[in-house]
CSV table of C-alpha atoms and ligand atoms in Angstrom, one decimal:
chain,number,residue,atom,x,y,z
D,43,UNK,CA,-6.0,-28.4,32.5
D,44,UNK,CA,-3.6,-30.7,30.7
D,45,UNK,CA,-0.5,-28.7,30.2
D,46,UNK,CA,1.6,-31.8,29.3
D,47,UNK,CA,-0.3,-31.9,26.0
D,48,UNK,CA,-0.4,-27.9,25.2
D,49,UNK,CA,1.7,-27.2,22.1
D,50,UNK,CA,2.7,-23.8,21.5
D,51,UNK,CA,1.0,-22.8,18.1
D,52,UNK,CA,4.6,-21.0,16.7
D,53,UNK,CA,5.9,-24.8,16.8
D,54,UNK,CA,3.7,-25.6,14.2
D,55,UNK,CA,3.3,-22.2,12.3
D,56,UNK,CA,5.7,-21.1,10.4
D,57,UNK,CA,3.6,-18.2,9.6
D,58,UNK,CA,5.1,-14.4,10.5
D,59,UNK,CA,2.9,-12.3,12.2
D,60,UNK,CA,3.9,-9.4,10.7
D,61,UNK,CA,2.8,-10.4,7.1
D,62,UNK,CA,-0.8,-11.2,9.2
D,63,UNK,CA,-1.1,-7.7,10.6
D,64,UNK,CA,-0.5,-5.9,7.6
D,65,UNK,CA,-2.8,-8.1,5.8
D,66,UNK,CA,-5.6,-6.9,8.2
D,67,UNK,CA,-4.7,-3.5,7.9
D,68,UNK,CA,-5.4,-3.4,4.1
D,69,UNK,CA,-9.1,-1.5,4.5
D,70,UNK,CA,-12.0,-2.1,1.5
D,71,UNK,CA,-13.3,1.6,2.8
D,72,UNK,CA,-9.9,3.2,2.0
D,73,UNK,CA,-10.1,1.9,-1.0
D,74,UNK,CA,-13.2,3.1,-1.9
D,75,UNK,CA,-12.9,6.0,-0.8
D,76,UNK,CA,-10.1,6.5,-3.4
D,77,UNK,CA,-11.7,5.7,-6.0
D,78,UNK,CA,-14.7,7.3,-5.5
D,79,UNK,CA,-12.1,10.7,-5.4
D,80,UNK,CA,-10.2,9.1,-8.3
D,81,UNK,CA,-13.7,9.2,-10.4
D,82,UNK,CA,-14.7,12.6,-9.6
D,83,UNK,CA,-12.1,13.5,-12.0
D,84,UNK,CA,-14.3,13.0,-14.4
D,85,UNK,CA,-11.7,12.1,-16.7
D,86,UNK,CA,-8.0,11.0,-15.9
D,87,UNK,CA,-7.2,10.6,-19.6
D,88,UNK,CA,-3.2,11.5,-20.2
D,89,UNK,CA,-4.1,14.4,-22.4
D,90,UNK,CA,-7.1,16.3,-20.6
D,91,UNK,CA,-4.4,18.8,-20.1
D,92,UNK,CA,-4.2,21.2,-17.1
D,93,UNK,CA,-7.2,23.8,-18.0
D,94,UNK,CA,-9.7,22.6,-15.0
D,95,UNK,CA,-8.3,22.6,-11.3
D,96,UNK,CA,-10.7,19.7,-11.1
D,97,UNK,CA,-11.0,17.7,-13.9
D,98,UNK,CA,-8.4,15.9,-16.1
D,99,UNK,CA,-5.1,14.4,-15.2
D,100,UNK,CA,-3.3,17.1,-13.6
D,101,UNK,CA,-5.5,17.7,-10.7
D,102,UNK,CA,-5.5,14.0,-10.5
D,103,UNK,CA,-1.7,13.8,-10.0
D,104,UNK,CA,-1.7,16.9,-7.9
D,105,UNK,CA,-4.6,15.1,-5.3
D,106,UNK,CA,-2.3,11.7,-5.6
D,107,UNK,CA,0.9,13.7,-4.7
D,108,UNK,CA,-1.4,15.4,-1.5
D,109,UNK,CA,-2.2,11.8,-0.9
D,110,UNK,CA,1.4,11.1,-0.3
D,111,UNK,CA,2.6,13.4,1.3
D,112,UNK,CA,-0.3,12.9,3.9
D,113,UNK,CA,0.6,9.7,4.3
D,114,UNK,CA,4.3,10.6,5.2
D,115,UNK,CA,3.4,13.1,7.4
D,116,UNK,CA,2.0,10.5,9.0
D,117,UNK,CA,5.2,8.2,9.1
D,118,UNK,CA,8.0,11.1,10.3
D,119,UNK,CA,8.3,11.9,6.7
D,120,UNK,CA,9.0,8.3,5.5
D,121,UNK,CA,8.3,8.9,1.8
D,122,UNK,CA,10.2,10.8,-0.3
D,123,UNK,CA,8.3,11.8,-3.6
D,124,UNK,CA,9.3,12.0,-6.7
D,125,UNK,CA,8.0,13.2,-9.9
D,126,UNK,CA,9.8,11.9,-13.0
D,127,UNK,CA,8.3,13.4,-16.7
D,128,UNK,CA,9.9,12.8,-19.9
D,129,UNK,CA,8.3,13.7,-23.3
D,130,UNK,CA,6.6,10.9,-25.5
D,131,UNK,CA,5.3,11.8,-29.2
D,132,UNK,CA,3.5,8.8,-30.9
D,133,UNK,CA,0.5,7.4,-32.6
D,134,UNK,CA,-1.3,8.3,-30.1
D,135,UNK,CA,0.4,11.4,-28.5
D,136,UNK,CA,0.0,13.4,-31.6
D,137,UNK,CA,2.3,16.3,-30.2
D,138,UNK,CA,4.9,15.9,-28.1
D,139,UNK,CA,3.9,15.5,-24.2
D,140,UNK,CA,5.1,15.2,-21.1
D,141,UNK,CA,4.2,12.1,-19.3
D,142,UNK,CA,4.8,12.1,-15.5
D,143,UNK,CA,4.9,9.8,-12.6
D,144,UNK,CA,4.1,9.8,-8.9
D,145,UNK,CA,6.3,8.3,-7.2
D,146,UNK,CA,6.4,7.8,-3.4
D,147,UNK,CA,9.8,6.5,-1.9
D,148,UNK,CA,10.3,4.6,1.0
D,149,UNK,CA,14.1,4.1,1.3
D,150,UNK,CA,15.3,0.6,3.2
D,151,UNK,CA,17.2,0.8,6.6
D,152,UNK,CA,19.6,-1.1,5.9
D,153,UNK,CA,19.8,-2.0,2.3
D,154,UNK,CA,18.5,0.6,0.3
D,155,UNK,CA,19.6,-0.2,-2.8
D,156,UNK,CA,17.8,-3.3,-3.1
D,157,UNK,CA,14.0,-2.3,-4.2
D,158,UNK,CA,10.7,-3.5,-4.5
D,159,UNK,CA,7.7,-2.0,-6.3
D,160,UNK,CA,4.1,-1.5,-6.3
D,161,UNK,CA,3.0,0.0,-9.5
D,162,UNK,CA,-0.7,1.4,-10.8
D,163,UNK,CA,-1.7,3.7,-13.3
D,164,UNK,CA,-3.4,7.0,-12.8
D,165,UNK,CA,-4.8,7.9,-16.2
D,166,UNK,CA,-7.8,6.2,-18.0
D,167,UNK,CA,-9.8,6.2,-21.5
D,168,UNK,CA,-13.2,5.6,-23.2
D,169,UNK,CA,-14.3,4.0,-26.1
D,170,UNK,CA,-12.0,6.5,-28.1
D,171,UNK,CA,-8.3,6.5,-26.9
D,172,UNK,CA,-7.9,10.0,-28.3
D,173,UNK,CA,-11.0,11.1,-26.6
D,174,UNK,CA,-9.6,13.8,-23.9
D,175,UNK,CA,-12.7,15.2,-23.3
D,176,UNK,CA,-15.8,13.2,-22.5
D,177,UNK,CA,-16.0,11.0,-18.9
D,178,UNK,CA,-13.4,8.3,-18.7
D,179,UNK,CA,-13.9,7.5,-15.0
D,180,UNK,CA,-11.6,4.3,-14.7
D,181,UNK,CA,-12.9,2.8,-11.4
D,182,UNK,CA,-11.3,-0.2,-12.4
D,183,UNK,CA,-9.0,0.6,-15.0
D,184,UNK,CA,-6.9,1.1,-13.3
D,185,UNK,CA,-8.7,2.7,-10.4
D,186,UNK,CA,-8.2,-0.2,-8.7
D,187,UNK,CA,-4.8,-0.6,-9.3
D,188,UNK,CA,-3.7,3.3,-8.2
D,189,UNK,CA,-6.0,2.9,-5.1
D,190,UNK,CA,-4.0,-0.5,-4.3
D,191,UNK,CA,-1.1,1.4,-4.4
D,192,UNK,CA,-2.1,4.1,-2.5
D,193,UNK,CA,-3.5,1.5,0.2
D,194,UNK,CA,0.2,-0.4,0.4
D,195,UNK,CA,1.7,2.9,1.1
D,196,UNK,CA,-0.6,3.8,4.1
D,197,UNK,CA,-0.1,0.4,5.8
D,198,UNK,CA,3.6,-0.1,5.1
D,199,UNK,CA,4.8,3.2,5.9
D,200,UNK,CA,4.0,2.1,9.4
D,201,UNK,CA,6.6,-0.5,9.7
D,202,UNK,CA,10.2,-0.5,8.4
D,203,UNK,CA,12.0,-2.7,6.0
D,204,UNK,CA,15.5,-3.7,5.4
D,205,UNK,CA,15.0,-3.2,1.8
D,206,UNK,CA,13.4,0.3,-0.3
D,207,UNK,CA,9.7,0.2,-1.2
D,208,UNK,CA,8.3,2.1,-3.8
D,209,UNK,CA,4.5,3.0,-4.6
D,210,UNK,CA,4.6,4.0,-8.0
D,211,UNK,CA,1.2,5.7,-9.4
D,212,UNK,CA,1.7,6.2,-13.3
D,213,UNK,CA,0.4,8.0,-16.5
D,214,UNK,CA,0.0,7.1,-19.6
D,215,UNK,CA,-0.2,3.5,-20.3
D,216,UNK,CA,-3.3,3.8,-22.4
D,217,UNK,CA,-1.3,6.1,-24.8
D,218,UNK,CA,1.5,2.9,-25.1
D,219,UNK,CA,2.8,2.1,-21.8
D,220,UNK,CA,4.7,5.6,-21.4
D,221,UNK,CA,4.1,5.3,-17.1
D,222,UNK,CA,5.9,2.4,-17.4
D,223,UNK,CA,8.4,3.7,-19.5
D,224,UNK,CA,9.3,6.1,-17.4
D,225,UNK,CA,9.8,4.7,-14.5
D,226,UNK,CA,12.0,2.1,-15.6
D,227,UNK,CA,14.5,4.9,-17.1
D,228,UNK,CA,14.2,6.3,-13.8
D,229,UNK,CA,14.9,3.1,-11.5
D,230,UNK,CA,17.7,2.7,-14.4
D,231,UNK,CA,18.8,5.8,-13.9
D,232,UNK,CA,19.0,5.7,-10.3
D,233,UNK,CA,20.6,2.5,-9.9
D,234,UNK,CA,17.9,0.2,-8.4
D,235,UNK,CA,18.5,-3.2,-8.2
D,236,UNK,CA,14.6,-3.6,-8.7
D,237,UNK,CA,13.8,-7.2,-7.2
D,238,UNK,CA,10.1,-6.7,-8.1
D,239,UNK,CA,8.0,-4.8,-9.9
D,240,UNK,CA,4.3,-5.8,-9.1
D,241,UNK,CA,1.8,-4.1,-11.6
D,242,UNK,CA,-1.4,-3.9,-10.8
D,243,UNK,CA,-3.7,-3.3,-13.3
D,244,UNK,CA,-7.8,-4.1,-13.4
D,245,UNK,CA,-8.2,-5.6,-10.1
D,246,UNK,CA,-11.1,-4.6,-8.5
D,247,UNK,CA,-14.1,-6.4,-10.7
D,248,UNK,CA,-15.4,-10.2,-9.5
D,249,UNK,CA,-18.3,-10.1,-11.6
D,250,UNK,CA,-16.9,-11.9,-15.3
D,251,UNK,CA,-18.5,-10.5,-18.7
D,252,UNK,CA,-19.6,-13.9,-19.3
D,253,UNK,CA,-21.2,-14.6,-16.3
D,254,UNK,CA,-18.3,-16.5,-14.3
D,255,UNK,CA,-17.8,-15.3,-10.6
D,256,UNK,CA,-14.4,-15.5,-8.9
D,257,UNK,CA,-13.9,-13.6,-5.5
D,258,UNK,CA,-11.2,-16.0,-4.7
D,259,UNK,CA,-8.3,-15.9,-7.1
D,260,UNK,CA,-6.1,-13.1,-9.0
D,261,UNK,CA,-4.3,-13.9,-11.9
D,262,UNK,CA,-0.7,-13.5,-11.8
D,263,UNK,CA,1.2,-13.2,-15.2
D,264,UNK,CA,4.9,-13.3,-15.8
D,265,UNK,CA,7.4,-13.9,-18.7
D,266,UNK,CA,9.0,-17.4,-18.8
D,267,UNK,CA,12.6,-16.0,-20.2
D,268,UNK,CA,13.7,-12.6,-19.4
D,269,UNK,CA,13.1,-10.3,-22.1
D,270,UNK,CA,16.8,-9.3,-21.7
D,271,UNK,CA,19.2,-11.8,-22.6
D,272,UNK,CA,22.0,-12.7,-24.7
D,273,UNK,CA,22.4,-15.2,-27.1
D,274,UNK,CA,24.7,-17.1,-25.1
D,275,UNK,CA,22.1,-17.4,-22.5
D,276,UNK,CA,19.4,-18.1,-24.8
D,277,UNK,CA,21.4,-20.9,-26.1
D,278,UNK,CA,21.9,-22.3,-22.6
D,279,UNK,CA,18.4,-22.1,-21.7
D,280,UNK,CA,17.3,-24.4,-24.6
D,281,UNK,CA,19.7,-27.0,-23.3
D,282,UNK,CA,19.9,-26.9,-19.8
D,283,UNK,CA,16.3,-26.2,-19.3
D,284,UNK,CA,15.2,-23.0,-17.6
D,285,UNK,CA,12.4,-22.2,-20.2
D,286,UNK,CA,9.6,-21.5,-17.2
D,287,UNK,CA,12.3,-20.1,-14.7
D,288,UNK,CA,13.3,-16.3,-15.1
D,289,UNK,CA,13.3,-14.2,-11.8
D,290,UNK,CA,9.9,-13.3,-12.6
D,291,UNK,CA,8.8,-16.3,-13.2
D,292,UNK,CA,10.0,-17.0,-9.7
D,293,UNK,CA,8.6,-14.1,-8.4
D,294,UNK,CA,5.1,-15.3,-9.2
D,295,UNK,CA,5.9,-18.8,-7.9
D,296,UNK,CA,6.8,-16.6,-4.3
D,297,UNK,CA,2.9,-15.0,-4.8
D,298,UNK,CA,1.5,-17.7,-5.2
D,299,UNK,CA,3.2,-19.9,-1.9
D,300,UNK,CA,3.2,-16.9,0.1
D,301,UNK,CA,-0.9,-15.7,-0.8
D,302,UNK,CA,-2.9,-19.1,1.2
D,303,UNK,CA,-0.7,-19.2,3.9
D,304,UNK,CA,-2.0,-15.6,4.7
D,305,UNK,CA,-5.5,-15.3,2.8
D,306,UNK,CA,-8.0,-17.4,3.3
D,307,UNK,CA,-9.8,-19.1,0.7
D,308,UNK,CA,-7.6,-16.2,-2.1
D,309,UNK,CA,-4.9,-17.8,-4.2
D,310,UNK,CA,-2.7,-16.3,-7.1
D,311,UNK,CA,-3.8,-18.6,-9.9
D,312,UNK,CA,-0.5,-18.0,-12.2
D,313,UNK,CA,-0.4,-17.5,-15.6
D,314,UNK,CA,2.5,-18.6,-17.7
D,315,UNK,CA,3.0,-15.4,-20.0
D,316,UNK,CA,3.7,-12.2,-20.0
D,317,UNK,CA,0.9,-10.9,-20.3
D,318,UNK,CA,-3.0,-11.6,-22.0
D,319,UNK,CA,-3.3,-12.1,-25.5
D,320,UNK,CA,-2.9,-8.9,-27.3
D,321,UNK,CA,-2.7,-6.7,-24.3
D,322,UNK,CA,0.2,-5.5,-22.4
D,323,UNK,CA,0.8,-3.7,-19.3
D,324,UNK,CA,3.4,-1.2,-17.8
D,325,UNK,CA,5.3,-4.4,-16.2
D,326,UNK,CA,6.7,-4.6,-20.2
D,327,UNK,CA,8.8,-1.8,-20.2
D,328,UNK,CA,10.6,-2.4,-17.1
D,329,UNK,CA,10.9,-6.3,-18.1
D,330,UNK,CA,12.6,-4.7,-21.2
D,331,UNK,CA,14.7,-2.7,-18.5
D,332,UNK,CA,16.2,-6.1,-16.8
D,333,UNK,CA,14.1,-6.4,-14.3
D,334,UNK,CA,11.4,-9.2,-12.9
D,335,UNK,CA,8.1,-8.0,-12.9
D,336,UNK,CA,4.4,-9.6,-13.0
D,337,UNK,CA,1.0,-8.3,-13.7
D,338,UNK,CA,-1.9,-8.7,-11.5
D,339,UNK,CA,-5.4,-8.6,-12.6
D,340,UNK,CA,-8.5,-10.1,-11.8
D,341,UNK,CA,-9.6,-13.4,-12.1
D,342,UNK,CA,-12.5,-12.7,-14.4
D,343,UNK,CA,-12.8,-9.5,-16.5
D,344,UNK,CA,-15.6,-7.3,-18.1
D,345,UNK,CA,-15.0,-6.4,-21.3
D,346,UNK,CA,-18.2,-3.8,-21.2
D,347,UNK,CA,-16.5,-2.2,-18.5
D,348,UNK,CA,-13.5,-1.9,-20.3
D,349,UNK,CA,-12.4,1.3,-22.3
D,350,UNK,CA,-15.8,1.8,-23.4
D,351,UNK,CA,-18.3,5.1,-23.1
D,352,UNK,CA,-20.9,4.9,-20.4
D,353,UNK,CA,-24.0,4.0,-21.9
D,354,UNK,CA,-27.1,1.7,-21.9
D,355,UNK,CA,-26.7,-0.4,-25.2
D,356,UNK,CA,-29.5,-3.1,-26.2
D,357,UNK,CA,-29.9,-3.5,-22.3
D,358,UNK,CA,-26.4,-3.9,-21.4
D,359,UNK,CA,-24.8,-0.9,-19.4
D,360,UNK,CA,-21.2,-0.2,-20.9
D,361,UNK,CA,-18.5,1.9,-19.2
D,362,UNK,CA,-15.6,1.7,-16.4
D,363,UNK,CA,-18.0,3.0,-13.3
D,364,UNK,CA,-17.6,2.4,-9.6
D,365,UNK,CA,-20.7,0.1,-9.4
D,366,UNK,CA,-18.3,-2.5,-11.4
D,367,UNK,CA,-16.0,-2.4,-8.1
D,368,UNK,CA,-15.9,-5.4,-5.8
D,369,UNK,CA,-14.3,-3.2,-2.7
D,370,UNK,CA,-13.9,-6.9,-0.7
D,371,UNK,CA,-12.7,-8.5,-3.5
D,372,UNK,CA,-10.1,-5.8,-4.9
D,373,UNK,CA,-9.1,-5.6,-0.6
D,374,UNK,CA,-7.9,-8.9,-0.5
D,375,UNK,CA,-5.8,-8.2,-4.5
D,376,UNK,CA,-4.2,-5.7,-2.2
D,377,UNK,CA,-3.7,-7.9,0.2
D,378,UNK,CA,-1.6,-10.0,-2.0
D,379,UNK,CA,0.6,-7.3,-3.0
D,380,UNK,CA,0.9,-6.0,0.8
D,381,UNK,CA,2.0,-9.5,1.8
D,382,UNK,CA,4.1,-10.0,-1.0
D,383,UNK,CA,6.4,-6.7,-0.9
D,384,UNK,CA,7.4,-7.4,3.3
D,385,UNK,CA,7.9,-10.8,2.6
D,386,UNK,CA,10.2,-9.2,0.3
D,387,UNK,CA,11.7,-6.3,1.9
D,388,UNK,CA,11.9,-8.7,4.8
D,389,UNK,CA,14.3,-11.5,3.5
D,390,UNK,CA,17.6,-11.3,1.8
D,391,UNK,CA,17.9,-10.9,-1.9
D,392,UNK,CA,18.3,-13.9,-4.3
D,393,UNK,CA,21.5,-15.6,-4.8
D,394,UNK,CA,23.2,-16.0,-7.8
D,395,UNK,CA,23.1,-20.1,-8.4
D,396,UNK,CA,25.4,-22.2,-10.2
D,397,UNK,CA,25.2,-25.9,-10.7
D,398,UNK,CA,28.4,-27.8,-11.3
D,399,UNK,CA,28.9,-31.4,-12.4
D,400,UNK,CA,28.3,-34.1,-15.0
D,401,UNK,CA,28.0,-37.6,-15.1
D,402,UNK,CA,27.6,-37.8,-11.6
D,403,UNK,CA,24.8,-39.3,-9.3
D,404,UNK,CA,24.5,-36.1,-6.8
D,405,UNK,CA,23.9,-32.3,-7.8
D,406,UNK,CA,26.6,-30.0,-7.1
D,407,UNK,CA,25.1,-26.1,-6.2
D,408,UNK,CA,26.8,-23.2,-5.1
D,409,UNK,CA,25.8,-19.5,-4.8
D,410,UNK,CA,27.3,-16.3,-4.1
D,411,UNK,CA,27.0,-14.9,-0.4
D,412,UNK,CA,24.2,-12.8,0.0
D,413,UNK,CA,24.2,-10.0,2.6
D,414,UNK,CA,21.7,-10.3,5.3
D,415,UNK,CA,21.2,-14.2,4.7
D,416,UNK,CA,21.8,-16.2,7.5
D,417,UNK,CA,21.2,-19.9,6.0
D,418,UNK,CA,20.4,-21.4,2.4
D,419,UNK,CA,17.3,-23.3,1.3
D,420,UNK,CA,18.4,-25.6,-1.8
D,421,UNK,CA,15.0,-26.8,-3.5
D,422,UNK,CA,14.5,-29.3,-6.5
D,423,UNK,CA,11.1,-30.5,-8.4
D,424,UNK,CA,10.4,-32.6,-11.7
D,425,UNK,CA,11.2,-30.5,-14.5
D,426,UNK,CA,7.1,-30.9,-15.4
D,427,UNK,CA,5.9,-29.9,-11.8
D,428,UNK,CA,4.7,-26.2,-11.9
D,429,UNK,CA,5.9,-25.0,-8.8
D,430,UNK,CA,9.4,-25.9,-6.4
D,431,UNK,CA,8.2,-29.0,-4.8
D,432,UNK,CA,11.5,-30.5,-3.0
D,433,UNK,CA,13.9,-28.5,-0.4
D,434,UNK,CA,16.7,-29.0,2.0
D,435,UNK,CA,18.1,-26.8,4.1
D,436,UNK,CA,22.0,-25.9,3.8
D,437,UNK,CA,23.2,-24.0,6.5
D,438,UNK,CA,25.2,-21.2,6.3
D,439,UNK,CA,27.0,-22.5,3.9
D,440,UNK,CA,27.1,-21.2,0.0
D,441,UNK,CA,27.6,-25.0,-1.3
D,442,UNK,CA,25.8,-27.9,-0.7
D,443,UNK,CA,26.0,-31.6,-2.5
D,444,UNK,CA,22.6,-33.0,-3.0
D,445,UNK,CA,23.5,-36.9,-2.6
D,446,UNK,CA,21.7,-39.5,-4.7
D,447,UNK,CA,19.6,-36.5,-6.4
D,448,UNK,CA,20.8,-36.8,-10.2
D,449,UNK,CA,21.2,-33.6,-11.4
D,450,UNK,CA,20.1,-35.0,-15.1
D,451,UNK,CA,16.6,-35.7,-13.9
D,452,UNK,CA,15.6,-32.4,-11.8
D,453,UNK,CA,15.5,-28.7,-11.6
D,454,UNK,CA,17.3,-27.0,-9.2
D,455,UNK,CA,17.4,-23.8,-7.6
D,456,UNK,CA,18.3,-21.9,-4.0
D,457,UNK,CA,16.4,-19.7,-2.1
D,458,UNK,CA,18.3,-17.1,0.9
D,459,UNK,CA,17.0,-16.8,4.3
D,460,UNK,CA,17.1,-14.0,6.6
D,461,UNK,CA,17.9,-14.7,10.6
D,462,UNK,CA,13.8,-14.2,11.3
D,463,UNK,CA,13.2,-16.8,8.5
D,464,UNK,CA,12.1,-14.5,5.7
D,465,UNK,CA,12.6,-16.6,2.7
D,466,UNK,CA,13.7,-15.0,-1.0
D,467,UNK,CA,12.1,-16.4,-4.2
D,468,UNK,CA,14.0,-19.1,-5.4
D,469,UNK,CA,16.9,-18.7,-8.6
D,470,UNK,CA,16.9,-20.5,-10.9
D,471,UNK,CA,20.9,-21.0,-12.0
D,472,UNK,CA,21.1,-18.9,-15.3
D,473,UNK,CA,24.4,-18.0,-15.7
D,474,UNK,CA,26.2,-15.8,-12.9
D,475,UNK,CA,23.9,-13.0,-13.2
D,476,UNK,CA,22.1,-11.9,-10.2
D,477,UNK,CA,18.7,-12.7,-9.9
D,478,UNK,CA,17.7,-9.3,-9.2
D,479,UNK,CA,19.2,-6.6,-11.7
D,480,UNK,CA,20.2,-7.9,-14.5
D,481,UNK,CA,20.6,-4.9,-16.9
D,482,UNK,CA,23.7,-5.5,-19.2
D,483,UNK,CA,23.0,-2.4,-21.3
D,484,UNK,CA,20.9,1.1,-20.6
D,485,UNK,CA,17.3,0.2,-21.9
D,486,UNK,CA,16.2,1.9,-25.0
D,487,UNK,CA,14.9,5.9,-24.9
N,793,ZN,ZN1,-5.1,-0.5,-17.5
């Protein structure tokens, strides 16, 4: 044959075969298999309290800590598990509680400091958020999200990652984000420079509420300015620009780049908030805590599926049951977040960007060395495009002078690159704080 003309496909595909494989590997039977054990609980509400070895939230735990450990046995004991609990009295925690995490731990070999979460939560509600005692089965909410979770660790834990991976299954966000809570005090705590905390929450349902069908996209959410920062900054931000350009917002722009190039036919559609209207997630609390974080959720939901009672209703069936799963659909959510977190884990962290200069014709940037980062990607795009639009590479080097590229008429930002060519989300230049942590002060308790 003509052998003159063959072309190896790598020269043209850019893609890492890794990030393929462990796409592949992400199961729609695991995942229902989960949450069919998840809803034999009966009820996961946060209160059901420990009376019944099988029903309630603490069996639940106990059966997602088995889970883990399972898993690591599986891996040479790759996961370390934690269980973080702290007491929470509120509105809706009438007496004071303890509120605990699952928390499987999958340190980096060669950078474990630098970590990347998955994030579900365990414990669900009905049509009464006090109500401890009738079926709450949650397939969905958030189901979905724990089994997601649960599925990343499996097919991760076979492979081995520069950077720490965490699978974090969580309790009590119905009675005010408390999972959440916790685990941000407890990556605080620990001194985690989280890089990404990817909450998944209601991400298994295709079918809209009114009508509207989308098996191809999940909606990504993140905040435009980080929810921590000064004045100073603030003040900088409305001048310079920089509005729609926090690390998490930069995060999501990595999902949504990275997602096509590995799914077909599935795209992130972003969303430019924090979260929906009125309705927040366990990604605030550890936004509060410094760190970037999106929700994920589906592209359509079901409000009659949502925190209601199962019942039958004027002909409309009401309540959070496994038949309102989409096993394909929610497979290829977890999907994203598989690709996503060893894209991650894979490539360097962030840089820390400035850009220097004023009436001038070029664009000045320079960042701070990053370890593991072999080369720099400096990347540009009209301050009304969406998403990074222009690059150039720039070597090794942690400078590079953009000639005859105003810096007055674009944004800018630089991206770090690992010697396989895993790529980091791009930073934005927001002062000399690194893109990753960026706690100044120990969050609220
Ligand atoms: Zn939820």
């Amino acid at each position: 044959m003509a052998l003159f003309c063959a072309v190896p496909v790598a020269a043209q595909d850019d893609r890492h075969p890794m990030l393929g494989q462990v796409a592949a590997e992400v199961s729609p039977q695991e995942l229902q298999a989960t949450i069919m054990r998840l809803v034999a609980f009966g009820t996961r509400h946060s209160l059901s309290g420990s009376a019944s070895a099988t029903r309630g939230i603490v069996p639940a735990q106990a059966w997602v800590k088995d889970r883990f450990a399972k898993i690591s046995a599986q891996c040479g004991n790759c996961l370390e598990i934690a269980t973080p609990a702290e007491n929470f009295s509120g509105s809706r925690v009438p007496t004071p509680t303890a509120f605990m995490d699952v928390l499987a731990i999958q340190r980096g070999q060669t950078d474990p400091g630098r970590v990347i979460i998955i994030a579900g939560h365990l414990d669900s509600r009905n049509s009464d958020v006090m109500d401890t005692l009738h079926d709450a089965p949650g397939a969905n909410d958030d189901g979905s999200g724990t089994a997601a979770v649960l599925e990343a660790a499996r097919v991760l834990s076979k492979r081995k990652f520069p950077a720490t991976l965490v699978y974090a299954v969580l309790t009590g966000e119905e009675q005010g984000l408390l999972g959440g809570t916790v685990l941000a005090h407890y990556a605080h705590d620990h001194g985690w420079n989280v890089e990404a905390d990817l909450n998944n929450d209601i991400i298994g349902n295709s079918h809209g509420g009114d009508g509207k069908v989308n098996a191809g996209q999940v909606r990504v959410y993140s905040e435009g300015t980080r929810d921590l920062e000064s004045e100073s900054e603030a003040r900088a931000i409305r001048y310079n620009g920089g509005e729609v350009d926090s690390p998490s917002r930069n995060l999501a722009r990595f999902i949504a780049a990275l997602t096509p190039r590995y799914l077909d036919g599935f795209g992130a559609h972003l969303i430019y908030r924090t979260d929906r209207y009125g309705r927040g997630g366990d990604q605030v609390p550890v936004l509060a805590a410094g760190f970037p974080a999106v929700r994920l959720t589906e592209a359509t939901e079901n409000y009659t599926r949502e925190h209601q009672n199962i019942r039958v209703e004027n002909g409309i069936a009401y309540g959070d049951v496994i038949a309102g799963v989409d096993f394909a659909y929610l497979a290829q959510v977890t999907r994203v977040n598989v690709i996503t977190m060893a894209a991650l884990a894979m490539a360097p962290a962030p840089p820390s960007v400035s850009i220097g200069g004023a009436v001038t014709y070029d664009t000045d940037l320079s960042w701070s060395a990053v370890p593991g980062a072999v080369s720099y990607r400096a990347w540009w795009r009209d301050s009304l495009d969406p998403a990074w639009s222009h690059s150039r590479a720039a070597g090794s080097a942690t400078s590079i002078k953009l000639e005859r590229i105003n810096l007055d008429d674009w944004l800018f930002g630089v991206s770090a690159l690992s010697a396989d060519g895993y790529e980091s989300p791009v930073s934005f230049p927001l002062g000399d704080r690194p893109a990753g942590v960026a706690v100044t002060s120990a969050p609220a308790r």
